[in-house]
Short mmCIF file of C-alpha atoms and ligand atoms in Angstrom, two decimals:
data_model
loop_
_atom_site.label_atom_id
_atom_site.label_comp_id
_atom_site.label_asym_id
_atom_site.label_seq_id
_atom_site.Cartn_x
_atom_site.Cartn_y
_atom_site.Cartn_z
CA MET A 25 -14.43 -1.04 5.66
CA GLU A 26 -18.15 -1.37 4.87
CA LYS A 27 -18.25 2.18 3.54
CA LEU A 28 -15.22 1.55 1.35
CA GLY A 29 -16.80 -1.70 0.15
CA LYS A 30 -19.91 0.23 -0.93
CA TRP A 31 -17.82 2.84 -2.73
CA VAL A 32 -15.93 0.09 -4.56
CA GLU A 33 -19.27 -1.43 -5.66
CA GLN A 34 -20.52 1.92 -6.92
CA SER A 35 -17.32 3.06 -8.68
CA LYS A 36 -16.30 2.33 -12.24
CA ASN A 37 -12.98 4.15 -12.50
CA ILE A 38 -11.06 3.11 -9.43
CA VAL A 39 -7.36 3.86 -9.31
CA LEU A 40 -5.47 1.52 -7.03
CA PHE A 41 -2.27 3.23 -6.00
CA THR A 42 0.00 0.76 -4.25
CA GLY A 43 3.22 0.93 -2.27
CA ALA A 44 5.60 -1.42 -0.54
CA GLY A 45 3.06 -2.19 2.23
CA VAL A 46 0.98 -4.21 -0.27
CA SER A 47 3.90 -6.59 -0.79
CA ALA A 48 5.00 -6.66 2.85
CA GLU A 49 2.71 -9.64 3.48
CA SER A 50 4.39 -11.43 0.57
CA GLY A 51 7.60 -11.25 2.59
CA ILE A 52 9.18 -8.23 0.85
CA PRO A 53 10.40 -5.68 3.39
CA THR A 54 9.28 -2.04 3.05
CA TYR A 55 11.64 0.94 3.24
CA ARG A 56 9.63 2.76 5.86
CA GLY A 57 7.17 1.83 8.58
CA ARG A 58 7.43 -0.99 11.11
CA ASP A 59 9.87 -3.74 10.20
CA GLY A 60 10.74 -1.69 7.16
CA TYR A 61 14.40 -2.18 6.57
CA TRP A 62 16.92 -4.04 4.56
CA GLU A 63 19.36 -4.78 7.36
CA LYS A 64 22.76 -5.02 5.83
CA TYR A 65 22.64 -2.71 2.83
CA ASP A 66 22.10 1.03 2.77
CA PRO A 67 19.25 2.18 0.44
CA ASP A 68 21.11 5.48 -0.02
CA LYS A 69 23.72 3.41 -1.84
CA TYR A 70 21.97 0.48 -3.55
CA ALA A 71 19.01 2.58 -4.70
CA ASN A 72 21.00 5.62 -5.84
CA ILE A 73 22.03 6.11 -9.46
CA ASP A 74 25.22 8.05 -8.70
CA TYR A 75 26.37 5.30 -6.38
CA PHE A 76 25.43 2.66 -8.96
CA PHE A 77 27.76 4.25 -11.51
CA LYS A 78 30.47 4.73 -8.88
CA ASP A 79 30.35 1.13 -7.67
CA PRO A 80 27.85 -1.21 -9.45
CA SER A 81 29.09 -4.14 -7.38
CA TYR A 82 27.37 -2.67 -4.26
CA TYR A 83 24.00 -2.94 -5.98
CA TRP A 84 24.76 -6.38 -7.40
CA ASN A 85 25.95 -7.75 -4.06
CA PHE A 86 22.71 -6.46 -2.52
CA PHE A 87 20.72 -8.02 -5.36
CA LYS A 88 22.44 -11.39 -5.10
CA GLU A 89 22.38 -11.66 -1.32
CA VAL A 90 19.10 -9.97 -0.41
CA ARG A 91 16.79 -9.07 -3.23
CA TYR A 92 17.05 -12.15 -5.44
CA PRO A 93 16.26 -14.70 -2.69
CA VAL A 94 13.35 -12.55 -1.49
CA LEU A 95 11.91 -12.12 -4.99
CA GLU A 96 12.35 -15.76 -5.85
CA ASN A 97 10.16 -16.80 -2.94
CA ALA A 98 7.63 -13.95 -2.97
CA LYS A 99 4.14 -14.79 -4.18
CA PRO A 100 1.17 -12.47 -4.68
CA ASN A 101 -0.93 -12.19 -1.51
CA ILE A 102 -4.68 -11.72 -1.06
CA ALA A 103 -4.37 -7.97 -1.71
CA HIS A 104 -2.67 -8.43 -5.11
CA LYS A 105 -5.20 -11.13 -6.02
CA SER A 106 -8.19 -9.07 -4.90
CA ILE A 107 -7.00 -6.08 -6.91
CA ALA A 108 -6.66 -8.32 -10.00
CA LYS A 109 -10.17 -9.65 -9.37
CA LEU A 110 -11.59 -6.13 -9.15
CA GLU A 111 -9.98 -5.36 -12.51
CA LYS A 112 -11.64 -8.42 -14.06
CA MET A 113 -14.94 -7.18 -12.62
CA GLY A 114 -14.42 -3.99 -14.66
CA ARG A 115 -14.11 -1.61 -11.74
CA ILE A 116 -10.47 -0.62 -12.02
CA LYS A 117 -9.12 2.03 -14.34
CA SER A 118 -5.52 1.26 -13.49
CA VAL A 119 -3.18 -0.04 -10.87
CA ILE A 120 -0.51 2.58 -10.33
CA THR A 121 2.29 1.08 -8.33
CA GLN A 122 5.48 2.26 -6.72
CA ASN A 123 6.43 -1.38 -6.28
CA ILE A 124 9.10 -2.89 -8.45
CA ASP A 125 8.48 -6.52 -7.55
CA GLY A 126 6.14 -7.50 -10.43
CA LEU A 127 3.61 -9.14 -8.07
CA HIS A 128 0.57 -7.27 -9.46
CA ARG A 129 1.21 -8.77 -12.91
CA GLU A 130 1.81 -12.22 -11.42
CA ALA A 131 -1.53 -11.93 -9.61
CA GLY A 132 -3.33 -11.22 -12.92
CA SER A 133 -3.63 -7.42 -13.05
CA GLU A 134 -3.13 -6.14 -16.59
CA ASN A 135 -3.50 -2.39 -16.64
CA ILE A 136 -0.50 -1.59 -14.47
CA LEU A 137 1.61 1.53 -14.42
CA GLU A 138 4.92 0.70 -12.76
CA LEU A 139 6.13 4.16 -11.80
CA HIS A 140 9.49 2.96 -10.54
CA GLY A 141 10.10 0.16 -13.02
CA ASN A 142 10.57 -3.54 -12.44
CA THR A 143 13.41 -5.20 -10.61
CA ARG A 144 12.90 -8.50 -12.42
CA MET A 145 14.02 -7.01 -15.75
CA PHE A 146 17.50 -5.79 -16.69
CA SER A 147 19.24 -4.13 -19.60
CA CYS A 148 22.75 -3.46 -20.82
CA ILE A 149 23.69 0.21 -20.55
CA GLY A 150 25.81 -0.16 -23.71
CA CYS A 151 23.90 -2.23 -26.32
CA LYS A 152 20.45 -2.15 -24.58
CA ALA A 153 20.12 -5.96 -24.64
CA GLU A 154 17.49 -7.13 -22.16
CA PHE A 155 17.82 -9.90 -19.60
CA ALA A 156 15.31 -11.69 -17.38
CA MET A 157 15.93 -12.84 -13.79
CA ALA A 158 17.07 -16.37 -14.69
CA GLU A 159 19.65 -15.06 -17.17
CA ILE A 160 20.93 -12.56 -14.64
CA ASN A 161 21.34 -15.31 -12.12
CA ASP A 162 23.53 -17.20 -14.61
CA LEU A 163 25.59 -14.08 -15.41
CA LEU A 164 26.01 -13.37 -11.70
CA GLY A 165 27.51 -16.83 -11.36
CA GLN A 166 30.20 -15.79 -13.87
CA SER A 167 31.13 -12.32 -12.59
CA LEU A 168 30.06 -9.66 -10.14
CA PRO A 169 29.01 -7.14 -11.35
CA PRO A 170 27.52 -9.19 -14.20
CA ARG A 171 28.61 -8.33 -17.73
CA CYS A 172 26.44 -8.19 -20.85
CA SER A 173 26.78 -11.47 -22.76
CA HIS A 174 26.61 -9.55 -26.07
CA CYS A 175 28.97 -6.60 -25.60
CA GLY A 176 30.52 -6.96 -22.14
CA GLY A 177 28.80 -3.73 -20.99
CA THR A 178 27.43 -2.89 -17.54
CA ILE A 179 23.99 -4.32 -16.78
CA ARG A 180 21.44 -2.40 -14.74
CA PRO A 181 18.00 -3.24 -13.40
CA GLN A 182 15.04 -1.61 -15.16
CA VAL A 183 14.15 0.39 -12.09
CA VAL A 184 14.09 4.10 -11.43
CA PHE A 185 16.92 4.75 -9.01
CA PHE A 186 16.86 7.71 -6.63
CA GLY A 187 18.38 10.55 -8.66
CA GLU A 188 16.64 9.50 -11.89
CA THR A 189 13.45 10.85 -13.39
CA LEU A 190 10.36 8.75 -13.97
CA ASP A 191 9.39 7.66 -17.49
CA PRO A 192 7.43 10.72 -18.69
CA ASP A 193 4.81 8.64 -20.59
CA ILE A 194 4.06 6.47 -17.57
CA LEU A 195 3.85 9.50 -15.30
CA LYS A 196 1.56 11.29 -17.76
CA ARG A 197 -0.79 8.30 -17.91
CA ALA A 198 -0.72 7.99 -14.11
CA ARG A 199 -1.70 11.64 -13.77
CA GLN A 200 -4.48 11.28 -16.37
CA ASP A 201 -5.90 8.15 -14.76
CA SER A 202 -5.75 9.77 -11.32
CA PHE A 203 -7.57 12.84 -12.62
CA GLN A 204 -10.26 10.69 -14.24
CA SER A 205 -10.76 8.36 -11.29
CA ASP A 206 -13.94 8.37 -9.22
CA LEU A 207 -12.33 6.53 -6.31
CA PHE A 208 -8.62 6.66 -5.54
CA ILE A 209 -7.35 4.06 -3.10
CA ALA A 210 -3.81 4.55 -1.80
CA ALA A 211 -2.77 1.25 -0.21
CA GLY A 212 0.43 0.50 1.71
CA SER A 213 2.32 3.63 0.67
CA SER A 214 4.01 6.03 3.06
CA LEU A 215 2.97 8.74 0.55
CA VAL A 216 6.25 10.60 0.90
CA VAL A 217 8.09 9.67 -2.32
CA GLN A 218 7.49 12.29 -5.02
CA PRO A 219 6.11 12.69 -7.63
CA ALA A 220 4.12 9.53 -6.90
CA ALA A 221 2.72 10.97 -3.67
CA SER A 222 1.13 13.87 -5.57
CA LEU A 223 -1.26 11.54 -7.43
CA PRO A 224 -3.87 11.36 -4.63
CA LEU A 225 -4.01 15.16 -4.68
CA ILE A 226 -4.63 15.18 -8.45
CA ALA A 227 -7.50 12.73 -7.93
CA LYS A 228 -9.00 14.88 -5.17
CA GLN A 229 -8.78 17.99 -7.39
CA ASN A 230 -11.33 16.38 -9.70
CA SER A 231 -13.62 15.28 -6.87
CA ALA A 232 -12.60 11.62 -6.61
CA LYS A 233 -13.12 10.05 -3.23
CA LEU A 234 -9.80 9.32 -1.53
CA ALA A 235 -9.28 6.26 0.67
CA ILE A 236 -5.98 5.57 2.41
CA ILE A 237 -5.15 2.10 3.74
CA ASN A 238 -2.00 1.96 5.84
CA ILE A 239 -1.15 0.45 9.20
CA ASP A 240 0.61 3.74 10.04
CA PRO A 241 -0.43 7.40 9.59
CA THR A 242 0.51 9.21 6.36
CA PRO A 243 0.96 12.93 5.63
CA LEU A 244 -2.19 12.90 3.45
CA ASP A 245 -4.58 11.40 6.03
CA SER A 246 -6.25 14.75 6.75
CA MET A 247 -7.25 15.05 3.06
CA ALA A 248 -8.74 11.56 2.81
CA ASP A 249 -12.44 10.66 2.92
CA ILE A 250 -11.61 7.35 4.59
CA VAL A 251 -8.47 6.32 6.47
CA LEU A 252 -8.16 2.67 7.44
CA ASN A 253 -5.22 1.91 9.73
CA ILE A 254 -5.57 -1.78 8.95
CA SER A 255 -3.43 -4.15 6.90
CA VAL A 256 -4.17 -4.10 3.18
CA SER A 257 -4.73 -7.86 3.06
CA ARG A 258 -7.42 -7.63 5.70
CA VAL A 259 -9.19 -4.75 3.97
CA PHE A 260 -9.15 -6.43 0.56
CA SER A 261 -10.22 -9.82 1.80
CA LYS A 262 -13.17 -8.11 3.49
CA ILE A 263 -14.09 -6.07 0.43
CA ILE A 264 -13.80 -8.94 -2.02
CA THR A 265 -14.99 -11.94 -0.06
CA GLY A 266 -17.01 -10.16 2.60
CA SER A 267 -15.14 -12.11 5.24
CA ASP A 268 -13.16 -10.16 7.77
CA HIS A 269 -10.39 -12.69 8.24
CA LEU A 270 -6.72 -11.98 8.47
CA ALA A 271 -5.22 -13.38 5.29
CA HIS A 272 -1.55 -13.71 4.54
P1 LIG B 1 7.44 2.75 1.97
O1 LIG B 1 8.37 1.63 2.35
O2 LIG B 1 7.93 4.13 2.05
O3 LIG B 1 6.14 2.66 2.87
C1 LIG B 1 5.41 1.50 3.07
C2 LIG B 1 4.21 1.85 3.91
O4 LIG B 1 3.39 0.71 4.01
C3 LIG B 1 4.56 2.31 5.33
O5 LIG B 1 3.86 3.51 5.60
C4 LIG B 1 4.07 1.15 6.21
O6 LIG B 1 3.59 1.62 7.45
C5 LIG B 1 2.95 0.58 5.38
N1 LIG B 1 2.68 -0.84 5.57
C6 LIG B 1 3.56 -1.84 5.83
N2 LIG B 1 2.93 -3.02 5.86
C7 LIG B 1 1.62 -2.76 5.64
C8 LIG B 1 0.46 -3.58 5.56
N3 LIG B 1 0.50 -4.91 5.71
N4 LIG B 1 -0.73 -2.98 5.30
C9 LIG B 1 -0.82 -1.63 5.16
N5 LIG B 1 0.24 -0.81 5.23
C10 LIG B 1 1.45 -1.38 5.45
O7 LIG B 1 6.92 2.37 0.55
P2 LIG B 1 6.47 3.28 -0.66
O8 LIG B 1 5.56 4.36 -0.19
O9 LIG B 1 5.98 2.30 -1.67
O10 LIG B 1 7.80 3.98 -1.20
C11 LIG B 1 9.06 3.36 -1.13
C12 LIG B 1 9.87 3.21 -2.38
O11 LIG B 1 10.54 1.99 -2.20
C13 LIG B 1 9.14 3.10 -3.65
O12 LIG B 1 9.80 3.93 -4.52
C14 LIG B 1 9.34 1.64 -4.12
O13 LIG B 1 9.77 1.61 -5.46
C15 LIG B 1 10.43 1.09 -3.27
N6 LIG B 1 10.21 -0.24 -2.65
C16 LIG B 1 9.54 -1.21 -3.32
C17 LIG B 1 9.31 -2.44 -2.74
C18 LIG B 1 8.57 -3.49 -3.54
O14 LIG B 1 8.60 -3.47 -4.77
N7 LIG B 1 7.86 -4.42 -2.90
C19 LIG B 1 9.75 -2.69 -1.44
C20 LIG B 1 10.45 -1.67 -0.76
C21 LIG B 1 10.67 -0.45 -1.38
#
């Protein structure tokens, strides 16, 4: 952790690449890793675009019962806040996240590339009208699946489902920032979901240092300059405050 702390101090173009593990300590379950499951609903269904078109009510039941209550209560943790603080200190080039929970923005990060979209925003597939969480909650009270209040069309979350491609502009910027980074920190990602998991390799190609923070091993550990099998909150509280306490 001390070595990583020194690298953070010396770097000016850090890319923070974050996955579900960063939000786990905000109470949002991960897909993989210990305790990583959404018990009742199958991610192969609620996170799959073909299934969404086949039966949107499966996604919306999952959203109403599981995701909405979790999101409503989730608050940024010390890792999100520390990353935002590092950005204000001018050390961070961008936060590239696989997370869809919006907690980096809530913590104060500004230069964020949300590779997989944001599950707090929604749009009508027909007329493209946009809806925020509170409006969706109202519409869900009226019908399930919710219907667009303008045209009656199907509403979807602004996330990238499995089976869809990433926004090409966001992916291009993520690749550029990774290539230009001097330190690439992959935190709380299983590093198996592509193309996101290729970003650390792009950074390494251009001689960035690669640090991986994950309580479990990842397939890219052998390529990393530092691997910390420690919770992200503990690492960031140490790096930012210098105190090695377990923060939640
Ligand atoms: P993942 O669920 O595949 O992996 C999470 C990783 O974090 C695991 O390797 C786990 O061991 C590790 N981890 C768990 N708690 C940790 C902690 N406190 N400190 C350090 N590491 C910890 O997540 P992924 O790699 O981000 O990919 C999953 C996909 O699921 C992404 O596409 C993402 O969009 C989506 N997802 C998002 C959220 C969210 O927005 N919070 C939650 C679940 C899944």
